[in-house]
Amino acid sequence: MTTLKEMVASAMTVELGAKEPWPDNVNLYQTYEAGQILLPDSASCLSVKAFLEMCGLKYSVVLRNNAEHMSPSGKVPFIQIGPFLISEFEPIIGFVNTKVHGFHLSANLDDTERAEMRAYMALVDNILVNAEHYISWCDATVLQTVTKPRYGSPYPWPLNKLVPLKKWYEETSRLKALGWSQKTLSEVCEEVQTCCQALSERLDKNNFFFGNRPTELDALVFGHLFTILTTPMPVNKLAEIVKNFDNLVHFCARIEQQYFSATEAS
Amino acid sequence: MADMDLEVWKGDWDLPSVDTNCLTVLFIKVHHMLYTSIMHVCCRHDSINIQMQVGRNSRMLYTCTLYIPRGLKYVQFIDNPEAYCKFSGVSIDIKATNNPRKSPTGCLPVLRHNGSAYTKVTDIFSYLRRKNWGIDFELNSKQSADILAFTSLLETKLLPAILHLWWGNSQVFIDITRPWYGSAVGFPQSLYVPNRMHKAATDRVETECYPHLEMTPQEKENLIYKEAQECITLLSKRLGNKPFFFGKTPSSLDAIVFGYLAPMLKAPLPVNPLSKHLGTCYNLCQLCSRILSKYFPLSREELEEKRKREEAEKARAQELGDFPHRTRNIVLAVLFALSSMVAFTFFTGMLALEIVDADGGGDNMSEPKGQGKRKS
């Protein structure tokens, strides 16, 4: 297996080479959903799963409580395809679009549409993802009652206090550099509100964001909004905001039914 | 009625300001000014004071006063200055303070009005919009959503590269950024303000890289610039052949893109990894130059100053160009003089002195002369 660094580099700078078929033994690694995974991680895992489902690619989910430390970029989920380990949403999309034969969700979009799709993906990354991180690590109630116990759950006593503390320090310094840790909860809610407003305007009454077929953006938006809607939290403001947008709620329900109900039944 | 104060970084390199966010807000201001040239309406009991301003130069400020006889129907309207302000807007005073210390967040631009201060570009935009200043009134809600999305794209993909270019690249930081901001903020602050901004910028850039991976700085740089190039390509494709992003009139997205790209195009950077790629996106360069020439034309004084500066530079270059020849000429002249003097001494018998000197005899004063004479 190649080194971690090379793998990320190869995922980030995917060279156009010979396209290969999708192997059968693809694993998607993530942390345990029941007692461990956090809101932002859960959302990005669901986005990746939705993307793979939309492509019709087979994968099996592997649960590991140290998945985060196995990942080349330190974030879940990551997938193992033959000799490659690729983590996070965008590199996985880049890999599937360029290296795997016959799967390119946004291939039929024109240049302008593709630019808009990337812009909306950046919007979700910039606002929804940061808001999820904020609510998990900067809101005192959620931090004490949900985030710290869950994040420390795989470790024995002194570590289950120390490891979340270290992670908390990393997360807050990251949010501080991005200018999010200075915000109040109501400011964050306002940001989420404008983001959802924009997504809702863009979706309008259509089934998907662009045309009649799903794109990467649909997978990303579904992953984040569905997780926000369905995850029970002591501070439930994000879900309340999303619930105000009927077309987004229906969109989540539709995608869930179309791509996830069948797999769960089988 | 108080005017709004906008504190910004000063301009340079033919730009009204060197900072991305300041440029964006200045654009909004100038746009408003160009389209509704009434700048300042002051209502008194018997008169309305209207100020109009044309161009960026504050010297071209026209004031006219309309006296209103008492007892007219619209006196009620005039008696309510708040309503009138809301209708016509208040003026924005631009102050190139270059002093981020007074700002609540330590960043410029700052918009101050009625005791409250706004520093984020989006906050300034929404505040101005509430005051009926603004730019995106003609857009529908879908287009506004697009603007929000593209703003996020710029923030997540292009901003890290720009910060890296200005603050992370040691050559640019030492040659351009630190001296510029150092001289802009003045002496005692120049010791710490550029360093503080440097730290904030590098922290922001670091969030884009994977902290868990031990990437070399070169790899990080490649990653950041690759994303930025992708972002520029996407913007260029979105713009297409249109004069502005949403048709014929500019929107806040044009303002933001202009803010990001103009400093990169105008500043004399020693290295610029994005310039080559930006050069291929011709429509974006054109957008920036169009905005600069239409919204921020140089005033006569500035043109004069620019001409003088260029002349001075030319003269200096010429002087520098002449300099090596002059030394060469001097050296040649000195060599020629020396050699002719030596030749002269050689042919006029004084040479004998030197030979005897080398021999080092005690009574050498008489002997060499005799020798020399004998030889000749």
XYZ file of N, CA, C and O in Angstrom, chain B residues 14-166:
612
model
N -2.492 52.450 -8.409
C -3.681 52.882 -9.165
C -4.987 52.293 -8.662
O -5.999 52.346 -9.344
N -4.973 51.700 -7.490
C -6.211 51.171 -6.934
C -6.691 52.113 -5.835
O -5.878 52.749 -5.168
N -8.031 52.206 -5.646
C -8.511 53.062 -4.568
C -8.188 52.529 -3.181
O -8.141 53.282 -2.217
N -7.994 51.211 -3.076
C -7.557 50.625 -1.816
C -6.838 49.329 -2.169
O -7.096 48.742 -3.204
N -5.959 48.873 -1.286
C -5.235 47.655 -1.651
C -5.897 46.409 -1.075
O -5.539 45.303 -1.429
N -6.853 46.611 -0.160
C -7.430 45.472 0.531
C -8.678 44.981 -0.207
O -9.479 45.773 -0.711
N -8.823 43.657 -0.253
C -9.944 43.039 -0.970
C -11.296 43.553 -0.488
O -12.112 44.023 -1.269
N -11.518 43.482 0.830
C -12.832 43.845 1.351
C -13.096 45.335 1.215
O -14.220 45.751 0.947
N -12.046 46.134 1.408
C -12.224 47.582 1.262
C -12.616 47.916 -0.169
O -13.511 48.730 -0.405
N -11.966 47.264 -1.113
C -12.282 47.505 -2.524
C -13.737 47.189 -2.811
O -14.423 47.930 -3.517
N -14.202 46.076 -2.255
C -15.577 45.657 -2.508
C -16.564 46.704 -2.008
O -17.496 47.085 -2.719
N -16.324 47.172 -0.779
C -17.265 48.137 -0.215
C -17.179 49.471 -0.955
O -18.203 50.111 -1.212
N -15.956 49.864 -1.337
C -15.795 51.105 -2.089
C -16.547 51.033 -3.413
O -17.147 52.012 -3.855
N -16.510 49.855 -4.004
C -17.220 49.673 -5.269
C -18.708 49.945 -5.081
O -19.321 50.650 -5.873
N -19.268 49.377 -4.023
C -20.694 49.563 -3.764
C -20.993 51.052 -3.608
O -21.971 51.583 -4.142
N -20.121 51.721 -2.861
C -20.333 53.147 -2.629
C -20.310 53.914 -3.956
O -21.208 54.705 -4.238
N -19.281 53.653 -4.755
C -19.140 54.415 -5.995
C -20.276 54.085 -6.960
O -20.789 54.964 -7.642
N -20.670 52.824 -6.954
C -21.785 52.423 -7.812
C -23.016 53.236 -7.472
O -23.684 53.794 -8.329
N -23.285 53.304 -6.175
C -24.447 54.055 -5.726
C -24.337 55.506 -6.169
O -25.300 56.102 -6.634
N -23.131 56.038 -6.031
C -22.890 57.430 -6.362
C -23.105 57.703 -7.836
O -23.690 58.704 -8.214
N -22.645 56.796 -8.664
C -22.762 57.012 -10.101
C -24.212 56.985 -10.545
O -24.602 57.677 -11.461
N -24.978 56.137 -9.875
C -26.337 55.968 -10.350
C -27.318 56.939 -9.719
O -28.339 57.252 -10.288
N -27.051 57.389 -8.516
C -27.882 58.427 -7.905
C -26.935 59.474 -7.378
O -26.437 59.347 -6.305
N -26.701 60.476 -8.128
C -25.606 61.353 -7.752
C -25.923 62.218 -6.537
O -25.076 62.938 -6.063
N -27.152 62.119 -6.003
C -27.423 62.888 -4.781
C -26.768 62.170 -3.612
O -27.030 61.008 -3.346
N -25.898 62.870 -2.946
C -25.096 62.217 -1.919
C -25.643 62.450 -0.530
O -25.578 61.611 0.339
N -26.058 63.621 -0.291
C -26.281 64.016 1.080
C -27.455 64.969 1.090
O -27.429 65.993 0.423
N -28.482 64.607 1.794
C -29.632 65.491 1.860
C -29.824 65.892 3.305
O -29.937 65.038 4.189
N -29.776 67.185 3.556
C -29.912 67.656 4.913
C -31.177 68.491 4.991
O -31.362 69.427 4.224
N -32.068 68.116 5.877
C -33.350 68.806 5.931
C -33.373 69.768 7.107
O -33.035 69.391 8.231
N -33.728 70.980 6.821
C -33.917 71.951 7.900
C -35.378 72.401 7.854
O -36.154 71.947 7.017
N -35.708 73.332 8.738
C -37.104 73.776 8.788
C -37.502 74.466 7.495
O -38.612 74.308 7.016
N -36.581 75.238 6.935
C -36.970 76.030 5.782
C -36.197 75.664 4.522
O -36.315 76.335 3.517
N -35.379 74.651 4.582
C -34.577 74.366 3.391
C -34.176 72.898 3.318
O -34.182 72.177 4.327
N -33.816 72.479 2.140
C -33.198 71.164 1.972
C -31.800 71.411 1.435
O -31.614 72.188 0.497
N -30.864 70.771 2.021
C -29.489 70.903 1.582
C -29.106 69.645 0.832
O -29.167 68.550 1.389
N -28.766 69.778 -0.407
C -28.442 68.576 -1.184
C -26.983 68.628 -1.598
O -26.518 69.640 -2.134
N -26.285 67.562 -1.338
C -24.895 67.480 -1.769
C -24.786 66.446 -2.875
O -25.333 65.357 -2.760
N -24.089 66.832 -3.898
C -23.859 65.873 -4.973
C -22.369 65.717 -5.174
O -21.613 66.679 -5.076
N -21.994 64.543 -5.466
C -20.577 64.281 -5.615
C -20.366 63.494 -6.896
O -21.112 62.556 -7.176
N -19.389 63.882 -7.645
C -19.122 63.180 -8.897
C -17.695 62.668 -8.857
O -16.776 63.407 -8.528
N -17.535 61.434 -9.180
C -16.190 60.863 -9.199
C -15.717 60.577 -7.792
O -16.407 60.810 -6.815
N -14.522 60.033 -7.702
C -13.991 59.615 -6.414
C -13.374 60.789 -5.672
O -13.128 60.743 -4.471
N -13.084 61.855 -6.421
C -12.361 62.950 -5.818
C -13.299 63.812 -4.986
O -14.276 64.341 -5.466
N -12.972 63.995 -3.720
C -13.882 64.718 -2.845
C -13.916 66.212 -3.175
O -14.755 66.930 -2.678
N -12.986 66.689 -3.993
C -13.013 68.114 -4.338
C -14.203 68.441 -5.235
O -14.634 69.571 -5.306
N -14.656 67.429 -5.949
C -15.770 67.684 -6.862
C -17.078 67.458 -6.138
O -17.866 66.589 -6.466
N -17.311 68.233 -5.102
C -18.514 68.073 -4.303
C -19.383 69.296 -4.513
O -18.947 70.417 -4.315
N -20.589 69.102 -4.973
C -21.470 70.229 -5.232
C -22.540 70.276 -4.174
O -23.134 69.262 -3.834
N -22.788 71.442 -3.672
C -23.830 71.605 -2.676
C -24.847 72.615 -3.185
O -24.468 73.651 -3.723
N -26.086 72.285 -3.064
C -27.085 73.285 -3.403
C -28.155 73.298 -2.321
O -28.431 72.277 -1.685
N -28.696 74.432 -2.054
C -29.682 74.567 -0.997
C -31.001 75.032 -1.605
O -31.022 75.986 -2.373
N -32.046 74.340 -1.299
C -33.370 74.719 -1.784
C -34.143 75.289 -0.609
O -34.283 74.620 0.419
N -34.589 76.507 -0.750
C -35.362 77.113 0.334
C -36.830 76.869 0.091
O -37.337 77.030 -1.023
N -37.499 76.453 1.114
C -38.912 76.089 0.969
C -39.749 77.051 1.789
O -39.557 77.170 2.996
N -40.678 77.703 1.139
C -41.539 78.603 1.895
C -42.407 77.814 2.870
O -42.811 76.686 2.578
N -42.652 78.403 4.017
C -43.473 77.702 4.992
C -44.895 77.530 4.480
O -45.354 78.300 3.642
N -45.557 76.527 4.990
C -46.969 76.379 4.666
C -47.253 75.545 3.433
O -48.388 75.422 3.021
N -46.203 74.947 2.878
C -46.446 74.102 1.710
C -46.889 72.710 2.166
O -46.697 72.316 3.310
N -47.453 71.971 1.209
C -48.049 70.689 1.561
C -47.001 69.689 2.040
O -47.265 68.872 2.905
N -45.835 69.749 1.433
C -44.877 68.696 1.773
C -43.990 69.038 2.951
O -42.993 68.387 3.183
N -44.356 70.036 3.686
C -43.576 70.360 4.878
C -43.563 69.179 5.845
O -42.542 68.865 6.443
N -44.684 68.499 5.920
C -44.736 67.339 6.812
C -43.672 66.313 6.444
O -43.013 65.760 7.309
N -43.559 66.145 5.170
C -42.575 65.170 4.699
C -41.171 65.619 5.082
O -40.343 64.839 5.533
N -40.933 66.921 4.935
C -39.602 67.418 5.249
C -39.350 67.397 6.751
O -38.243 67.201 7.200
N -40.408 67.601 7.515
C -40.226 67.592 8.959
C -39.815 66.231 9.492
O -39.382 66.113 10.634
N -39.977 65.253 8.695
C -39.585 63.910 9.131
C -38.307 63.494 8.412
O -38.345 62.801 7.408
N -37.186 63.966 8.916
C -35.929 63.705 8.207
C -35.626 62.212 8.097
O -35.037 61.769 7.114
N -36.058 61.438 9.065
C -35.781 59.995 9.022
C -36.343 59.372 7.748
O -35.672 58.607 7.065
N -37.588 59.748 7.451
C -38.236 59.183 6.264
C -37.490 59.610 5.007
O -37.268 58.811 4.095
N -37.063 60.868 5.034
C -36.377 61.346 3.853
C -35.024 60.671 3.681
O -34.631 60.304 2.573
N -34.345 60.488 4.795
C -33.044 59.804 4.739
C -33.209 58.420 4.169
O -32.414 57.974 3.353
N -34.241 57.742 4.632
C -34.460 56.389 4.176
C -34.683 56.386 2.667
O -34.253 55.479 1.965
N -35.346 57.443 2.209
C -35.625 57.513 0.790
C -34.371 57.847 -0.011
O -34.062 57.227 -1.027
N -33.609 58.810 0.462
C -32.522 59.299 -0.386
C -31.135 58.843 0.068
O -30.164 59.021 -0.649
N -31.062 58.274 1.239
C -29.754 57.801 1.672
C -28.956 58.902 2.317
O -29.249 60.081 2.200
N -27.935 58.511 3.053
C -27.021 59.482 3.634
C -25.666 59.280 2.984
O -25.429 58.284 2.335
N -24.812 60.216 3.171
C -23.525 60.095 2.485
C -22.550 59.255 3.304
O -22.688 59.114 4.511
N -21.596 58.694 2.622
C -20.566 57.918 3.306
C -19.272 58.686 3.174
O -18.844 59.016 2.072
N -18.672 58.987 4.308
C -17.349 59.616 4.278
C -16.294 58.530 4.286
O -16.291 57.678 5.178
N -15.423 58.586 3.302
C -14.369 57.569 3.260
C -13.119 58.126 3.917
O -12.666 59.225 3.594
N -12.635 57.395 4.881
C -11.430 57.833 5.571
C -10.375 56.740 5.430
O -10.570 55.619 5.907
N -9.292 57.084 4.786
C -8.195 56.120 4.688
C -7.383 56.209 5.973
O -6.328 56.823 6.025
N -7.942 55.619 7.044
C -7.279 55.764 8.346
C -6.050 54.877 8.461
O -5.115 55.197 9.169
N -6.071 53.754 7.789
C -4.985 52.768 7.907
C -4.736 52.386 9.360
O -3.619 52.103 9.743
N -5.764 52.452 10.150
C -5.556 52.183 11.568
C -6.517 51.110 12.034
O -7.625 51.395 12.448
N -6.100 49.854 11.935
C -7.020 48.786 12.312
C -7.232 48.678 13.815
O -8.102 47.951 14.268
N -6.442 49.450 14.619
C -6.556 49.300 16.067
C -7.916 49.761 16.566
O -8.451 49.228 17.524
N -8.473 50.781 15.905
C -9.754 51.318 16.370
C -10.918 50.427 15.980
O -12.028 50.616 16.455
N -10.682 49.497 15.070
C -11.763 48.630 14.617
C -12.084 47.594 15.690
O -11.187 47.101 16.373
N -13.376 47.277 15.879
C -13.724 46.299 16.912
C -13.099 44.925 16.692
O -12.816 44.213 17.652
N -12.886 44.522 15.438
C -12.296 43.203 15.214
C -10.835 43.287 14.801
O -10.218 42.273 14.515
N -10.293 44.479 14.734
C -8.903 44.608 14.304
C -8.728 44.488 12.807
O -7.638 44.237 12.331
N -9.811 44.646 12.072
C -9.726 44.557 10.616
C -10.380 45.789 10.006
O -11.273 46.387 10.593
N -9.942 46.140 8.818
C -10.609 47.155 8.024
C -11.271 46.435 6.853
O -10.803 45.388 6.457
N -12.322 46.933 6.276
C -13.007 48.198 6.505
C -13.940 48.182 7.708
O -14.389 47.118 8.135
N -14.237 49.364 8.227
C -15.226 49.528 9.280
C -16.224 50.569 8.809
O -15.827 51.623 8.326
N -17.479 50.244 8.940
C -18.521 51.223 8.636
C -19.122 51.652 9.965
O -19.591 50.825 10.732
N -19.049 52.937 10.239
C -19.610 53.445 11.495
C -20.784 54.344 11.190
O -20.710 55.215 10.337
N -21.858 54.122 11.922
C -23.026 54.979 11.752
C -23.829 54.936 13.026
O -24.134 53.855 13.532
N -24.134 56.105 13.546
C -24.946 56.215 14.760
C -24.425 55.318 15.885
O -25.181 54.622 16.537
N -23.146 55.323 16.075
C -22.572 54.626 17.214
C -22.363 53.140 17.036
O -21.764 52.496 17.886
N -22.851 52.549 15.946
C -22.581 51.120 15.769
C -21.565 50.936 14.645
O -21.474 51.765 13.732
N -20.822 49.860 14.724
C -19.762 49.629 13.743
C -19.952 48.266 13.109
O -20.350 47.299 13.780
N -19.693 48.208 11.815
C -19.826 46.944 11.083
C -18.507 46.674 10.378
O -17.962 47.561 9.728
N -18.013 45.457 10.486
C -16.720 45.173 9.868
C -16.809 44.124 8.770
O -16.007 44.141 7.848
N -17.748 43.191 8.905
C -17.810 42.158 7.868
C -18.480 42.699 6.620
O -19.456 43.459 6.710
N -17.975 42.276 5.469
C -18.511 42.798 4.217
C -20.007 42.499 4.102
O -20.795 43.367 3.727
N -20.417 41.300 4.500
C -21.835 40.959 4.374
C -22.683 41.836 5.295
O -23.788 42.259 4.931
N -22.157 42.117 6.510
C -22.901 42.992 7.428
C -23.027 44.391 6.857
O -24.076 45.026 6.946
N -21.920 44.879 6.277
C -21.943 46.218 5.695
C -22.958 46.268 4.559
O -23.748 47.194 4.456
N -22.931 45.219 3.738
C -23.876 45.153 2.628
C -25.318 45.227 3.136
O -26.123 45.994 2.637
N -25.618 44.384 4.139
C -27.020 44.327 4.560
C -27.403 45.626 5.256
O -28.534 46.090 5.129
N -26.446 46.246 5.958
C -26.760 47.515 6.608
C -27.034 48.590 5.562
O -28.002 49.338 5.660
N -26.179 48.638 4.549
C -26.363 49.634 3.497
C -27.680 49.403 2.769
O -28.360 50.339 2.372
N -28.022 48.128 2.622
C -29.252 47.827 1.915
C -30.450 48.326 2.718
O -31.415 48.829 2.169
N -30.358 48.197 4.034
C -31.439 48.711 4.873
C -31.550 50.227 4.730
O -32.601 50.804 4.887
N -30.411 50.872 4.449
C -30.409 52.319 4.258
C -30.693 52.675 2.800
O -30.411 53.799 2.377
N -31.150 51.721 2.051
C -31.444 51.915 0.629
C -30.213 52.194 -0.211
O -30.287 52.779 -1.272
N -29.072 51.850 0.316
C -27.859 51.892 -0.484
C -27.673 50.492 -0.965
O -27.954 49.565 -0.275
N -27.120 50.336 -2.080
C -26.875 48.960 -2.423
C -26.959 48.778 -3.882
O -26.995 49.741 -4.636
N -27.005 47.557 -4.263
C -26.642 47.280 -5.627
C -27.511 46.211 -6.233
O -27.775 46.217 -7.411
N -28.015 45.293 -5.421
C -28.657 44.111 -5.995
C -30.173 44.229 -6.065
O -30.876 43.235 -6.036
N -30.682 45.455 -6.179
C -32.126 45.595 -6.113
C -32.844 44.993 -7.313
O -34.000 44.622 -7.234
N -32.150 44.917 -8.443
C -32.829 44.434 -9.648
C -32.798 42.908 -9.775
O -33.369 42.358 -10.696
N -32.115 42.260 -8.880
C -31.969 40.808 -9.035
C -33.142 40.069 -8.406
O -33.721 40.528 -7.425
N -33.453 38.912 -8.992
C -34.484 38.093 -8.364
C -33.850 37.207 -7.292
O -32.637 37.182 -7.118
N -34.721 36.470 -6.571
C -34.210 35.750 -5.403
C -33.260 34.630 -5.798
O -32.321 34.308 -5.067
N -33.473 34.054 -6.971
C -32.590 32.980 -7.413
C -31.190 33.523 -7.699
O -30.172 32.909 -7.364
N -31.153 34.720 -8.296
C -29.851 35.317 -8.578
C -29.134 35.710 -7.282
O -27.926 35.568 -7.165
N -29.916 36.169 -6.302
C -29.305 36.475 -5.008
C -28.709 35.215 -4.387
O -27.636 35.258 -3.778
N -29.424 34.103 -4.541
C -28.904 32.836 -4.029
C -27.603 32.476 -4.733
O -26.641 32.024 -4.096
N -27.557 32.707 -6.048
C -26.335 32.427 -6.800
C -25.176 33.272 -6.274
O -24.045 32.789 -6.156
N -25.466 34.535 -5.966
C -24.408 35.408 -5.453
C -23.854 34.847 -4.155
O -22.640 34.779 -3.945
N -24.758 34.412 -3.285
C -24.321 33.846 -2.008
C -23.432 32.627 -2.248
O -22.378 32.459 -1.617
N -23.840 31.788 -3.196
C -23.075 30.572 -3.465
C -21.694 30.913 -4.011
O -20.682 30.357 -3.560
N -21.636 31.830 -4.958
C -20.330 32.160 -5.535
C -19.445 32.885 -4.525
O -18.225 32.731 -4.562
N -20.059 33.655 -3.632
C -19.260 34.286 -2.588
C -18.599 33.218 -1.718
O -17.432 33.331 -1.348
N -19.361 32.170 -1.409
C -18.795 31.074 -0.623
C -17.664 30.392 -1.384
O -16.638 30.041 -0.803
N -17.871 30.227 -2.688
C -16.838 29.589 -3.504
C -15.549 30.397 -3.430
O -14.456 29.841 -3.230
N -15.673 31.712 -3.563
C -14.485 32.566 -3.502
C -13.829 32.482 -2.128
O -12.608 32.422 -2.016
N -14.668 32.454 -1.091
C -14.127 32.445 0.261
C -13.395 31.146 0.570
O -12.378 31.153 1.236
N -13.932 30.034 0.067
C -13.299 28.768 0.428
C -12.161 28.397 -0.513
O -11.242 27.701 -0.101
N -12.205 28.826 -1.756
C -11.191 28.362 -2.709
C -10.153 29.428 -3.047
O -8.962 29.133 -3.145
N -10.604 30.665 -3.282
C -9.661 31.671 -3.762
C -8.989 32.424 -2.616
O -7.797 32.747 -2.691
N -9.740 32.685 -1.558
C -9.181 33.466 -0.453
C -7.914 32.848 0.141
O -6.930 33.570 0.354
N -7.886 31.517 0.401
C -6.647 30.962 0.945
C -5.442 31.217 0.053
O -4.358 31.540 0.546
N -5.631 31.104 -1.259
C -4.507 31.309 -2.168
C -4.045 32.754 -2.135
O -2.835 33.039 -2.149
N -4.998 33.685 -2.068
C -4.612 35.096 -2.048
C -3.887 35.427 -0.748
O -2.870 36.109 -0.756
N -4.408 34.894 0.353
C -3.732 35.134 1.626
C -2.336 34.528 1.604
O -1.380 35.122 2.088
N -2.245 33.337 1.025
C -0.942 32.696 0.948
C 0.016 33.511 0.096
O 1.184 33.658 0.408
N -0.499 34.057 -0.990
C 0.347 34.830 -1.894
C 0.874 36.079 -1.202
O 2.060 36.387 -1.278
N -0.013 36.799 -0.499
C 0.407 38.080 0.080
C 1.151 37.912 1.393
O 2.038 38.687 1.716
